[in-house]
PDB file of C-alpha atoms and ligand atoms in Angstrom:
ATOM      1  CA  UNK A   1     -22.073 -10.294   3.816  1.00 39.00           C
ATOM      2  CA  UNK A   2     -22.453 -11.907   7.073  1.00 40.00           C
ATOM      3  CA  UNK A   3     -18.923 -13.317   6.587  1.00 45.00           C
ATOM      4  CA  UNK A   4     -17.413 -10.172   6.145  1.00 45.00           C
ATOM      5  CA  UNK A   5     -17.972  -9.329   9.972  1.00 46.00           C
ATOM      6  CA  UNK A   6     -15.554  -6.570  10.831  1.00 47.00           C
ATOM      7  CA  UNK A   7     -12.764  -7.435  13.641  1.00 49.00           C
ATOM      8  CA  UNK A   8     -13.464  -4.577  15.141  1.00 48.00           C
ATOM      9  CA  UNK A   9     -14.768  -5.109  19.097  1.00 61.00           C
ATOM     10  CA  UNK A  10     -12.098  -5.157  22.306  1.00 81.00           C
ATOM     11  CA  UNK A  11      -9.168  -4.405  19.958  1.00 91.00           C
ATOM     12  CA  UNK A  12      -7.009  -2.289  22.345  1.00 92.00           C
ATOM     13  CA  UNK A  13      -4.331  -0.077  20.210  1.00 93.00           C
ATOM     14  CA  UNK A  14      -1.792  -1.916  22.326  1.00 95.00           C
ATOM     15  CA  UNK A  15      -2.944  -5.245  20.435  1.00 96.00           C
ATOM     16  CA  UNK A  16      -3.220  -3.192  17.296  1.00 97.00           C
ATOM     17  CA  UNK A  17       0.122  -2.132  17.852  1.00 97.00           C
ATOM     18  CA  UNK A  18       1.810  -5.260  18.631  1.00 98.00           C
ATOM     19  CA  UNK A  19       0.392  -6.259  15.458  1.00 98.00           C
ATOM     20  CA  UNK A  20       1.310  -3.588  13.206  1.00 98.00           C
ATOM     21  CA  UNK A  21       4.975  -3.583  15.167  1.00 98.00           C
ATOM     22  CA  UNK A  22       5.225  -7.755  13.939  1.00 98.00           C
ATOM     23  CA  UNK A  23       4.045  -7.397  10.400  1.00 98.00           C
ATOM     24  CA  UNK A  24       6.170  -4.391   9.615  1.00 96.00           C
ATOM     25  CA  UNK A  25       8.926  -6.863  11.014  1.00 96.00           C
ATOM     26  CA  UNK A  26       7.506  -9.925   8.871  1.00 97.00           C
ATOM     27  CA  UNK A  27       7.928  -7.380   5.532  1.00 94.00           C
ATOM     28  CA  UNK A  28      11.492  -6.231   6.844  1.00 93.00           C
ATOM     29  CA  UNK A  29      12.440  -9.573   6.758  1.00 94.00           C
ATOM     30  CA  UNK A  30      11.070 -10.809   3.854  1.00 92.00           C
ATOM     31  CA  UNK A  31      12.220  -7.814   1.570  1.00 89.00           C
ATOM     32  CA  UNK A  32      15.974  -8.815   3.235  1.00 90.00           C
ATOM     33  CA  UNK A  33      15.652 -12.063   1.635  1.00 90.00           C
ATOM     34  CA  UNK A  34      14.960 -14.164   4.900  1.00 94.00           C
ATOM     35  CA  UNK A  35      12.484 -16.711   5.250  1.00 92.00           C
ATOM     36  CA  UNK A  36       9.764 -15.744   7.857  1.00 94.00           C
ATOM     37  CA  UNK A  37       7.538 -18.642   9.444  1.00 96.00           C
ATOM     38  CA  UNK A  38       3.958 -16.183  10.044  1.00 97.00           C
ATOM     39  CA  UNK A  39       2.448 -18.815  12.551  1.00 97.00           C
ATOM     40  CA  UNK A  40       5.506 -18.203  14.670  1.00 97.00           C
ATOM     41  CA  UNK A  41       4.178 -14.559  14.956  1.00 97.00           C
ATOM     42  CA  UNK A  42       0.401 -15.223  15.680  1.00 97.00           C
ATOM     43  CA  UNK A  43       1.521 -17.510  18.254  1.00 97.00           C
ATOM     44  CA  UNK A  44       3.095 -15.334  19.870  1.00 97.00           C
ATOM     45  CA  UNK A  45       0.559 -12.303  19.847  1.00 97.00           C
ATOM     46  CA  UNK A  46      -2.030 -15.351  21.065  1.00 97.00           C
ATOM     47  CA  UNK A  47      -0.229 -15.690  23.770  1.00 96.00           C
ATOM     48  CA  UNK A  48       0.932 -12.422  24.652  1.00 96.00           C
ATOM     49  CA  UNK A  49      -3.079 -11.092  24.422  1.00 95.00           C
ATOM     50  CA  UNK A  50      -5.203 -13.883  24.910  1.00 94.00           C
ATOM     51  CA  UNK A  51      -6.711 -14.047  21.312  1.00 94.00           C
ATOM     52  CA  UNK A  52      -6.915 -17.052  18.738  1.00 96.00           C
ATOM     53  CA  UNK A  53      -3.627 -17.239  16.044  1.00 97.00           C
ATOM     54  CA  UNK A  54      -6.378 -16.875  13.871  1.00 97.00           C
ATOM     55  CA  UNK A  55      -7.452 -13.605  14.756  1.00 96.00           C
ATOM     56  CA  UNK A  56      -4.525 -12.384  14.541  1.00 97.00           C
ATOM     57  CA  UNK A  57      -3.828 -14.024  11.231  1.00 97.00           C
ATOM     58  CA  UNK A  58      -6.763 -11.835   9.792  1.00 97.00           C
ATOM     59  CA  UNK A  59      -5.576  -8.769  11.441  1.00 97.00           C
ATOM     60  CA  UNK A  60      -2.887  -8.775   9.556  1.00 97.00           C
ATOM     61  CA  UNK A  61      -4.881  -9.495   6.371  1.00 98.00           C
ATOM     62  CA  UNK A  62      -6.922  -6.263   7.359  1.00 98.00           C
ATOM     63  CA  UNK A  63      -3.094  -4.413   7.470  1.00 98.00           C
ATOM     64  CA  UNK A  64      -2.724  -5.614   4.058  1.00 97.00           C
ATOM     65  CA  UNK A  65      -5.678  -4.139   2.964  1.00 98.00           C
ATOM     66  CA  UNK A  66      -4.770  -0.931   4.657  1.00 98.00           C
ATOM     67  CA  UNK A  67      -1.471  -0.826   2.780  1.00 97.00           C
ATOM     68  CA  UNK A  68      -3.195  -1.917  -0.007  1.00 97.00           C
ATOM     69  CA  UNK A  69      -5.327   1.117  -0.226  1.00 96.00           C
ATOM     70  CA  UNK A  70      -2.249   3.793   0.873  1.00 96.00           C
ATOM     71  CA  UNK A  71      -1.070   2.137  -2.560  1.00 95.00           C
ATOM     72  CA  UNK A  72       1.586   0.184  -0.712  1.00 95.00           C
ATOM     73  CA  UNK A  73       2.939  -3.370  -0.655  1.00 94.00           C
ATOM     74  CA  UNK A  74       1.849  -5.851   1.008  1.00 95.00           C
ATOM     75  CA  UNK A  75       2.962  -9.264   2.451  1.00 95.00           C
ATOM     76  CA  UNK A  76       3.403 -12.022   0.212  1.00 89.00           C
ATOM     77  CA  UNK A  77       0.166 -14.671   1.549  1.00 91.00           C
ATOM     78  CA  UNK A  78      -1.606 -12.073   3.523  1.00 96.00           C
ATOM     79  CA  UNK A  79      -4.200 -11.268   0.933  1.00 95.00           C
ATOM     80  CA  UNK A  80      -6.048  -8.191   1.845  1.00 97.00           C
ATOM     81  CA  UNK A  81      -8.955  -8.716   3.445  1.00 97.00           C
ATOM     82  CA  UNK A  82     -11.134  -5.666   3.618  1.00 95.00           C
ATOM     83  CA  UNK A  83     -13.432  -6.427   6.606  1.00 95.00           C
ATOM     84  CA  UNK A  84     -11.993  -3.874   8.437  1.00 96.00           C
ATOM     85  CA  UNK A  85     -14.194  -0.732  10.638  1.00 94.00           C
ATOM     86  CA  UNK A  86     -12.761   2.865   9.303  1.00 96.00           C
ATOM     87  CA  UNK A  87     -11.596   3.497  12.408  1.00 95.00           C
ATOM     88  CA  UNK A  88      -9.555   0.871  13.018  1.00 96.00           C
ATOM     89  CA  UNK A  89      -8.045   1.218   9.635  1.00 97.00           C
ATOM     90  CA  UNK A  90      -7.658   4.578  10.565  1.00 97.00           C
ATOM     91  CA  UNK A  91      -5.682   3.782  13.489  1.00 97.00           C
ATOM     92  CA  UNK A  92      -3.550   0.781  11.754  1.00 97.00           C
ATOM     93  CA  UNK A  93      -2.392   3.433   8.994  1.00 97.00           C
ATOM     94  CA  UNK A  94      -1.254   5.615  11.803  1.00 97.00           C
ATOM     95  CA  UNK A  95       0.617   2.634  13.416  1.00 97.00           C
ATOM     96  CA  UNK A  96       2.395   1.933  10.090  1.00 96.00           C
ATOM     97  CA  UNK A  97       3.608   5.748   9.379  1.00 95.00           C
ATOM     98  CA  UNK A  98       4.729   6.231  13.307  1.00 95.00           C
ATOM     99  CA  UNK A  99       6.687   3.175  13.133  1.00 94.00           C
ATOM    100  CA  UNK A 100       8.245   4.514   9.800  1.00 90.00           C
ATOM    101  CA  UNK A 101       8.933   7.470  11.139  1.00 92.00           C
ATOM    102  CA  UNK A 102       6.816   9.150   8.586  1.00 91.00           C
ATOM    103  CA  UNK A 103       4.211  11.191   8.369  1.00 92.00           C
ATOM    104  CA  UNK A 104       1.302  10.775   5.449  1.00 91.00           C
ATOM    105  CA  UNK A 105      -2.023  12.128   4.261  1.00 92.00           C
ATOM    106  CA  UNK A 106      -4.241   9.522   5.796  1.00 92.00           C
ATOM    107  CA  UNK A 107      -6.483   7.942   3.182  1.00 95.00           C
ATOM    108  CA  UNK A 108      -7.515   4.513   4.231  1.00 97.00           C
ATOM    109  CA  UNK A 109     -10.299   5.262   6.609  1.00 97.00           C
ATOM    110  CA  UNK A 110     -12.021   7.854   3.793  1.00 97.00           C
ATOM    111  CA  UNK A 111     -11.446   5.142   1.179  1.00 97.00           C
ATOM    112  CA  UNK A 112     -13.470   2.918   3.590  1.00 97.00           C
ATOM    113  CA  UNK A 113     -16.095   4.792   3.765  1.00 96.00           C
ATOM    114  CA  UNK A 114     -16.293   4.985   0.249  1.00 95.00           C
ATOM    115  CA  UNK A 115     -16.395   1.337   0.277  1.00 95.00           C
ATOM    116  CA  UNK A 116     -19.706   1.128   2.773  1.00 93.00           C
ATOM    117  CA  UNK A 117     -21.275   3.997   1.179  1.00 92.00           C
ATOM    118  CA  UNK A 118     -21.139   2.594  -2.125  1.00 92.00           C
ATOM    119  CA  UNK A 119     -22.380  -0.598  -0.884  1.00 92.00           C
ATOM    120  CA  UNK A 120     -25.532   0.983   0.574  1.00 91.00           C
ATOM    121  CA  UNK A 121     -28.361   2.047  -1.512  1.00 88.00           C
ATOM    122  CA  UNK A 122     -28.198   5.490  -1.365  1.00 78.00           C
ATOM    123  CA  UNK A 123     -31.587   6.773  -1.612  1.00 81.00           C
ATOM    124  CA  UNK A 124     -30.849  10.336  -1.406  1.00 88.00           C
ATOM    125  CA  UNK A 125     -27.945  12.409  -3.682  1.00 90.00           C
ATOM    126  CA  UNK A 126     -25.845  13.623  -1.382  1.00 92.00           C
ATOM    127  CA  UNK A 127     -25.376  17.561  -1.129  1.00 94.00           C
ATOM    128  CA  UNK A 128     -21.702  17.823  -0.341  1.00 95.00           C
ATOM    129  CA  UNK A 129     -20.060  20.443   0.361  1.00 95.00           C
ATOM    130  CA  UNK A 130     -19.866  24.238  -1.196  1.00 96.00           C
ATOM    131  CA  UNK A 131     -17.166  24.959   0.330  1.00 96.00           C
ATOM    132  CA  UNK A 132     -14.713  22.469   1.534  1.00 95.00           C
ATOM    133  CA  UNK A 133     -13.313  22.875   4.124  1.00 95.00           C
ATOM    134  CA  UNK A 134      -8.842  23.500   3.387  1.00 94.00           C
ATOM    135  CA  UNK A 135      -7.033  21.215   5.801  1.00 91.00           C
ATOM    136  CA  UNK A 136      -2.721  21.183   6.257  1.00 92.00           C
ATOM    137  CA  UNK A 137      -1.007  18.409   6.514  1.00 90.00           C
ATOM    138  CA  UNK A 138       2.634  17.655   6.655  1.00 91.00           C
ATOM    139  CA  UNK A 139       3.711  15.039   4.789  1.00 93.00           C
ATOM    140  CA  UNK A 140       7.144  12.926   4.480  1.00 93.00           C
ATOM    141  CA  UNK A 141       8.953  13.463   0.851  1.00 93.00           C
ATOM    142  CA  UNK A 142      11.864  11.969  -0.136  1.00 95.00           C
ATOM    143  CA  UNK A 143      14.892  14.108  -2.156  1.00 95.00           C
ATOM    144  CA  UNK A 144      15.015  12.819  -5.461  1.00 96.00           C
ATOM    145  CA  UNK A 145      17.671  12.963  -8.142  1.00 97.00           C
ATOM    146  CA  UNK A 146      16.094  14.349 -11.653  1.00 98.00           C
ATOM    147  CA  UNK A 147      18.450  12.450 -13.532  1.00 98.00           C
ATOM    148  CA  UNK A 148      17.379   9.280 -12.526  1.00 98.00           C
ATOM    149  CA  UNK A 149      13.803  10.222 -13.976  1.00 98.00           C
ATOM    150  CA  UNK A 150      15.123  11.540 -16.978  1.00 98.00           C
ATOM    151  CA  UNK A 151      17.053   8.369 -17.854  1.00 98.00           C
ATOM    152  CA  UNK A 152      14.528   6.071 -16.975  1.00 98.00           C
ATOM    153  CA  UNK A 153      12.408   8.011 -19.261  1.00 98.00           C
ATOM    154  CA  UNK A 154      14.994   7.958 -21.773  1.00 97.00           C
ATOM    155  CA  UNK A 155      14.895   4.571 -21.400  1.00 97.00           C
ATOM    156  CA  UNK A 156      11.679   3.974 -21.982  1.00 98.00           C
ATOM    157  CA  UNK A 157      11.005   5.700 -25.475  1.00 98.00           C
ATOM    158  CA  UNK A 158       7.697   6.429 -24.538  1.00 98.00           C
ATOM    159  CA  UNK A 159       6.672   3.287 -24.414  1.00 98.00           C
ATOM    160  CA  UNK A 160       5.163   1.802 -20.855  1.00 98.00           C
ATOM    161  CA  UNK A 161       7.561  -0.833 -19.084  1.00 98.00           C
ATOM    162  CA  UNK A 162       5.017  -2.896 -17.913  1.00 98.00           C
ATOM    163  CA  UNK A 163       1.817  -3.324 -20.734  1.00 98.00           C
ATOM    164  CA  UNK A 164       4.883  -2.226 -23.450  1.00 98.00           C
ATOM    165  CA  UNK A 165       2.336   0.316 -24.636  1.00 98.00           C
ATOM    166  CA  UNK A 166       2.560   3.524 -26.105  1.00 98.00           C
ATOM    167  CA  UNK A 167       2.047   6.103 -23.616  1.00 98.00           C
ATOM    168  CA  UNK A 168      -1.733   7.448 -24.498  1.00 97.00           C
ATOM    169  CA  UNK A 169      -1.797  10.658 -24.641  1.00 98.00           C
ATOM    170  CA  UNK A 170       1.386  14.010 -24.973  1.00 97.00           C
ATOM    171  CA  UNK A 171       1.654  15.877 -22.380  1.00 96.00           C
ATOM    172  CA  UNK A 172       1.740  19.926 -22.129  1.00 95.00           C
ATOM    173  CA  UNK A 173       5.589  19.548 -23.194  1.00 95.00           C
ATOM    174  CA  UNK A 174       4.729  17.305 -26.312  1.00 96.00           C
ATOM    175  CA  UNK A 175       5.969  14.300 -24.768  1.00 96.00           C
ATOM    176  CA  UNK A 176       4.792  10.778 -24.641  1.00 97.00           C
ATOM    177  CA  UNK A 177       3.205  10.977 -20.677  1.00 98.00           C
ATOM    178  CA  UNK A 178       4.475   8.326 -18.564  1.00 98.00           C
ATOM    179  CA  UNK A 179       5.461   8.176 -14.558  1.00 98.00           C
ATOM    180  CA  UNK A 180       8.167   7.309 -12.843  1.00 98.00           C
ATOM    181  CA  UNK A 181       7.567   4.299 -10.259  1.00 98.00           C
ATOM    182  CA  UNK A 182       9.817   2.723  -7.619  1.00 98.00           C
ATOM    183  CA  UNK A 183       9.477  -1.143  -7.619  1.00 96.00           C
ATOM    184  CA  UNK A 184      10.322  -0.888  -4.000  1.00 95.00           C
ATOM    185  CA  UNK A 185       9.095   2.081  -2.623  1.00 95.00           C
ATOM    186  CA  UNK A 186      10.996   4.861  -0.802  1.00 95.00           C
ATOM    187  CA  UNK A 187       8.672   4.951   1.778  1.00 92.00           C
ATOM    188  CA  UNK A 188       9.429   0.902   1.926  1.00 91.00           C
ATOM    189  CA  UNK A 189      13.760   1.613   1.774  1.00 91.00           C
ATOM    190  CA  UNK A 190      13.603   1.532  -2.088  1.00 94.00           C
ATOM    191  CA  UNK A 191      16.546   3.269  -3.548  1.00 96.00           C
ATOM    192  CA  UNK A 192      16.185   6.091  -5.868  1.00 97.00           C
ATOM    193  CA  UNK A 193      18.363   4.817  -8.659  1.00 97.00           C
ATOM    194  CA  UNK A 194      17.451   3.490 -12.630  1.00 98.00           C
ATOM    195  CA  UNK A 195      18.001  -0.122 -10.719  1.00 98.00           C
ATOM    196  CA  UNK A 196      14.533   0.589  -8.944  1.00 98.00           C
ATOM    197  CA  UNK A 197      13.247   2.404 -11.158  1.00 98.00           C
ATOM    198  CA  UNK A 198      10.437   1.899 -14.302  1.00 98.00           C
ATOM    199  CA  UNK A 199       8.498   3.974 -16.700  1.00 98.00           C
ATOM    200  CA  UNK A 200       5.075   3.178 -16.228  1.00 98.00           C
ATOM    201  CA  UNK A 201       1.524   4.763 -18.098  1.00 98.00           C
ATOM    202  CA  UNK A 202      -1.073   6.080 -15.628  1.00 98.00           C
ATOM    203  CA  UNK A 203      -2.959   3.137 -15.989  1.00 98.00           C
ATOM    204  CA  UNK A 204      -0.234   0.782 -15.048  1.00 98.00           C
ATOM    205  CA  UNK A 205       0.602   2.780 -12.025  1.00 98.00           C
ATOM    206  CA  UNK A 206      -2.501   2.757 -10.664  1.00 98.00           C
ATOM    207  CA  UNK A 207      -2.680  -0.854 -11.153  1.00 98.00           C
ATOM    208  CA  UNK A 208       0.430  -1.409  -8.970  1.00 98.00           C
ATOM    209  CA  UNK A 209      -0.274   0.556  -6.366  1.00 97.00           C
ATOM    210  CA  UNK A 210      -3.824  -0.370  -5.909  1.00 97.00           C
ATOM    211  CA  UNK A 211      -4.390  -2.780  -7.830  1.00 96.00           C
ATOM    212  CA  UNK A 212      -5.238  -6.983  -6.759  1.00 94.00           C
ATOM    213  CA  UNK A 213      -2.586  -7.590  -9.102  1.00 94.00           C
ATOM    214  CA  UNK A 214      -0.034  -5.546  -7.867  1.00 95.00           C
ATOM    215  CA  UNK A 215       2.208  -8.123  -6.614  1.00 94.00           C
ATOM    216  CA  UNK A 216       2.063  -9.992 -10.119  1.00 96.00           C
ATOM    217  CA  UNK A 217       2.719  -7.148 -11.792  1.00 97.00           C
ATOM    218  CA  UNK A 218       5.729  -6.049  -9.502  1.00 96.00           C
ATOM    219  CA  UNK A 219       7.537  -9.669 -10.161  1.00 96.00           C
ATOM    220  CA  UNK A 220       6.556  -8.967 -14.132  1.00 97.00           C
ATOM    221  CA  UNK A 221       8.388  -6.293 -13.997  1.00 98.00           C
ATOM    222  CA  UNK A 222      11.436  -7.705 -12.125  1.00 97.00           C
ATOM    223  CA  UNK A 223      11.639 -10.540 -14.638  1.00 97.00           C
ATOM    224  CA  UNK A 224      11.447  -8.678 -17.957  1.00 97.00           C
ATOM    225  CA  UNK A 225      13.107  -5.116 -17.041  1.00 97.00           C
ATOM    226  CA  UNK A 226      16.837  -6.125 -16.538  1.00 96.00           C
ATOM    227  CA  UNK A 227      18.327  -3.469 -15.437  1.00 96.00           C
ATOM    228  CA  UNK A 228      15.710  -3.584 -12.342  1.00 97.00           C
ATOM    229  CA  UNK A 229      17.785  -5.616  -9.621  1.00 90.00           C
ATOM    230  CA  UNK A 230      16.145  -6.308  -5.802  1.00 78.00           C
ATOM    231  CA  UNK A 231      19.136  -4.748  -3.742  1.00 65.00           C
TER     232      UNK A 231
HETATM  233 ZN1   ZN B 301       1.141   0.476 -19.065  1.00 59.41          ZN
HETATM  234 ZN1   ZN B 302       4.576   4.450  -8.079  1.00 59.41          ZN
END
């Protein structure tokens, strides 16, 4: 446990930011196909704030794990590393959407929380709540064409793209239930086209959004689904 020490004290939200601002650069890149040299980045946040290339190495493991938890991808070699306080995940996942330009239902510091609770022996049963309390949020959505969906689903015959499973169950309509998932994400610049798009079950979906294999899964998918092309 004693490892897992969260990187929490003197973080200022400018060095948080600078962060966040370098890594979303590092994935820009990368997703365009060039080759990024990390160290090149920590050395320069080390010397721009006075902190080891280190530290700043597993800050941006701890913005994996935030994206890793908003079911987002995350940096190829930056495992997520989850020793991360709420708060600052709270803060890094409001980094990420500003400098998107989006606006999302922020999850990661709740799913935190989750994380410590669960880890705690919880003596008593908590009481909840009667009557939650109804909060708005506005929320970025991207236009989508229906006839990408259906063809994908066409596609797929029911079957799931990725464990080449039936779907498990009919839905309301009868039909085989499967989901439509963007191998790059339009939050990420995906396109919405049948070239970025799969048929996945439920459970296969979750897996590669939140899943440790998620990145495995993704490439899977790029090597055995040819009509699926990175551009
Ligand atoms: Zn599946
Ligand atoms: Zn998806």
């Amino acid at each position: 446990m004693k490892l897992l020490t969260a990187l929490s004290e003197g973080w200022s939200n400018e060095e948080l930011k600078a962060s966040v601002e370098a890594y979303v650069e590092m994935q820009r890149n990368e997703r365009a196909g060039h080759l990024i040299i990390k160290q090149h980045y920590y050395s320069k946040l080390a010397k721009t704030f006075g902190r080891s290339e280190k530290a700043f190495e597993q800050r941006m493991q701890n913005i994996s794990y935030v994206l890793s938890l908003m079911g987002r991808s995350w940096l190829t070699g930056l495992k997520p590393a989850k020793n991360v306080d709420a708060d600052i995940a709270d803060q890094i996942e409001k980094l990420l959407t500003q400098l998107e330009g989006q606006k999302v239902a922020r999850i990661a510091a709740f799913e935190i929380t989750v994380r410590e609770k669960a880890r705690q022996k919880n003596d008593h049963k908590p009481s909840g709540n009667q009557n939650p309390k109804p909060r708005r949020v506005l929320v970025t959505q991207f236009q989508r064409d229906a006839a990408v969906k259906a063809w994908v689903l066409q596609q797929a015959e029911g079957i799931c793209e990725c464990c080449e499973k039936p779907a498990s169950f009919r839905g309301t309509d009868g039909l085989p239930y499967l989901e439509l998932h963007y191998v790059r994400q339009l939050a990420e610049g995906g396109a919405d086209t049948v070239s970025n798009a799969v048929a996945l079950c439920p459970n296969c979906h979750r897996e590669i959004h939140y899943g440790a294999n998620a990145q495995a899964l993704a490439a899977w998918l790029y090597d055995n689904v040819p009509r699926l092309s990175l551009d």
